[in-house]
CSV table of C-alpha atoms in Angstrom, one decimal:
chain,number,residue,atom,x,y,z
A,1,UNK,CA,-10.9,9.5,-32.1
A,2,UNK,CA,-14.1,8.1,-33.1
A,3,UNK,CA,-12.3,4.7,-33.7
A,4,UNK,CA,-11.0,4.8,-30.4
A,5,UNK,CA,-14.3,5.4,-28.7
A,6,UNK,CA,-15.9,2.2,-30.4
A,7,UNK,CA,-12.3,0.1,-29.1
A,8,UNK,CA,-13.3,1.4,-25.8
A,9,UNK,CA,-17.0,1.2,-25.4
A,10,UNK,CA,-16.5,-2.4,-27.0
A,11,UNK,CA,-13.5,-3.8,-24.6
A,12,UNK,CA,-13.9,-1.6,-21.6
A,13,UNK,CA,-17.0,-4.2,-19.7
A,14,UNK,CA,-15.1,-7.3,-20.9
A,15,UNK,CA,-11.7,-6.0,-19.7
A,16,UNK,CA,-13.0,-4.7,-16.2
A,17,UNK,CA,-14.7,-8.3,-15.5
A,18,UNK,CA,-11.5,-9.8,-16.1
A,19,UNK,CA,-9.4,-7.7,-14.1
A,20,UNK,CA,-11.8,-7.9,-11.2
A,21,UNK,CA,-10.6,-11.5,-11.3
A,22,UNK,CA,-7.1,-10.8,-10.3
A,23,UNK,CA,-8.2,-7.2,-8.4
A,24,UNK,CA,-10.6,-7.4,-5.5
A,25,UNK,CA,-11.4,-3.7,-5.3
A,26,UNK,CA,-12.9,-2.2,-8.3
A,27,UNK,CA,-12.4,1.2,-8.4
A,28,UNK,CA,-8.4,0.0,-8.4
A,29,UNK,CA,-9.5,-1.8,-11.5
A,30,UNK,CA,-11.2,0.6,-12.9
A,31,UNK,CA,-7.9,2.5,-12.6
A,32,UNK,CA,-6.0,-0.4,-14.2
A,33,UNK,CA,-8.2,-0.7,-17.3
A,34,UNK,CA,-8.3,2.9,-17.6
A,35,UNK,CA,-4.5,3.4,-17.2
A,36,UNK,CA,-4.2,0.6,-19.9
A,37,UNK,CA,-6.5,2.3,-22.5
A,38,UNK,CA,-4.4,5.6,-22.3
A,39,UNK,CA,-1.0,3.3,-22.6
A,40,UNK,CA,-2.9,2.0,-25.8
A,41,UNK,CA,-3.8,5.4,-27.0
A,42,UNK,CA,-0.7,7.2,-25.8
A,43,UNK,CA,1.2,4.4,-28.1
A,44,UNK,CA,-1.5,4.1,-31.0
A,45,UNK,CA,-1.8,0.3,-30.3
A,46,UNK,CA,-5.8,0.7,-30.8
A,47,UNK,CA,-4.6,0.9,-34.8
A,48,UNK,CA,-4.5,-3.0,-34.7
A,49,UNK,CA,-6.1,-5.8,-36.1
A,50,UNK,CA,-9.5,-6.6,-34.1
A,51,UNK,CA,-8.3,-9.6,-33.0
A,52,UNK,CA,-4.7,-8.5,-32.3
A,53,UNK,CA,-6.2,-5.7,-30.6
A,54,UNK,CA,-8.5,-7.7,-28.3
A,55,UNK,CA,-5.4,-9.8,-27.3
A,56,UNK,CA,-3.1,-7.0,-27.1
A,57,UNK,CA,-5.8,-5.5,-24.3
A,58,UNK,CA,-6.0,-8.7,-22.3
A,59,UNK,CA,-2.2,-9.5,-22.0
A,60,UNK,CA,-2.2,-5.8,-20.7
A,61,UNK,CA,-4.8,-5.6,-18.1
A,62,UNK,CA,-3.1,-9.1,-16.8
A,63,UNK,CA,0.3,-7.8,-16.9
A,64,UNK,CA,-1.1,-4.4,-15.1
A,65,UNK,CA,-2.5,-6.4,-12.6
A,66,UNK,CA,0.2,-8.8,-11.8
A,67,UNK,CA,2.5,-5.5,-11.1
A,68,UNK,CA,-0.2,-4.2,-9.1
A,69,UNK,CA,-0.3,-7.2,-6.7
A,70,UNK,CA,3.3,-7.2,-6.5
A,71,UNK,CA,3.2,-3.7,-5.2
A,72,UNK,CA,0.2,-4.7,-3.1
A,73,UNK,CA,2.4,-7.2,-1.3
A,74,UNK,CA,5.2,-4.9,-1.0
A,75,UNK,CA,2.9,-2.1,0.5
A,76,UNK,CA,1.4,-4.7,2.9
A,77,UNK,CA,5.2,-5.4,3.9
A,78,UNK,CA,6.3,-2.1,5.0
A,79,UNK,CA,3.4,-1.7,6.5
A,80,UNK,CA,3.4,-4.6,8.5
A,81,UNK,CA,7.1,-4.0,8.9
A,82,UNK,CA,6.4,-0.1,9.8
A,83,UNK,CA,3.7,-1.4,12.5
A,84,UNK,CA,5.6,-3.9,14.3
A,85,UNK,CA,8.5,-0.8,14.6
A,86,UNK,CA,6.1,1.6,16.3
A,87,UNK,CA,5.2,-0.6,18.5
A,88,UNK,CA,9.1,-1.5,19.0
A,89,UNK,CA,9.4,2.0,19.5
A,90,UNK,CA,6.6,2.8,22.0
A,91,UNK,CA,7.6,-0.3,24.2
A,92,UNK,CA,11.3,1.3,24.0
A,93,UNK,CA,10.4,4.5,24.7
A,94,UNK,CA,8.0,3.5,27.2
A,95,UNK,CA,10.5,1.1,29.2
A,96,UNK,CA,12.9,4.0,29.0
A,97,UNK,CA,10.7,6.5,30.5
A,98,UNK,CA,9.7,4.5,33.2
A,99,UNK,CA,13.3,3.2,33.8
A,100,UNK,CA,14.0,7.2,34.1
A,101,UNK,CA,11.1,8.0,36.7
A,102,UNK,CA,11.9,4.9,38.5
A,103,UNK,CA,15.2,6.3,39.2
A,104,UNK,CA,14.7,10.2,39.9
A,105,UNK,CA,12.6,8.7,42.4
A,106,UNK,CA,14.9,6.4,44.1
A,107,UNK,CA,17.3,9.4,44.1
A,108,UNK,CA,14.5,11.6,46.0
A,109,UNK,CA,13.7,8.8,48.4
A,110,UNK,CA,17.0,8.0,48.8
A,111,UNK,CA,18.1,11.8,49.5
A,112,UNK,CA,15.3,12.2,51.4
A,113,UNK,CA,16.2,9.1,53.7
A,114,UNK,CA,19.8,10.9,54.3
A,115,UNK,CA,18.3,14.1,55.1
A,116,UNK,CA,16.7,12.3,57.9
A,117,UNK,CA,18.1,12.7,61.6
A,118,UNK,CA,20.1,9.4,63.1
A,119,UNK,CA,16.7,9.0,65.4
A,120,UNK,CA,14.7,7.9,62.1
A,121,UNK,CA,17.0,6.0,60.4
């Protein structure tokens, strides 16, 4: 464990500022980096060479944060998608209701117009 501790207190700064490059937000690359050093322990990667290690730690904080923008842009999809069908759905529901009250109306002011005598019509 103690080797692993040094790994990380050595590449954790390093890895963040290079994440941070691809990842606007950093607590989402502070979740990346993180995510990658339990990948690495979970998979005793942090065994390596130094220098293997160091590479091994870059190529996965890029490839962690290329699949995070991918699922950023598909998250901004449905929710641009998910947005435009609410307001579909309100204007819908909206004309609908109003095509309804516009004709129970008619039907009162047109029964009410019958129920008049032959003087008022």
């Amino acid at each position: 464990m103690a080797a692993f501790d040094f790994i990380f207190r050595e590449h954790y700064q390093p890895l963040l500022l290079y994440c941070l490059k691809f990842v606007e937000d950093e607590n989402d690359a502070r979740d990346i980096v993180q995510e990658v050093f339990v990948a690495t322990w979970e998979s005793r990667k942090y065994h390596l060479e130094k220098g293997h290690l160091k590479s091994y730690l870059f190529n996965a904080v890029k490839n962690s944060c290329l699949n995070y923008l991918k699922h950023q842009k598909v998250v901004r999809k449905y929710l641009k998608e998910e947005q435009f069908l609410k307001k579909y759905e309100l204007e819908f529901y909206k004309s609908g209701e109003k095509s309804i009250i516009e004709r129970e109306d008619l039907k009162i002011i047109y029964n009410a117009i019958e129920s008049l005598s032959a003087n008022y019509k």
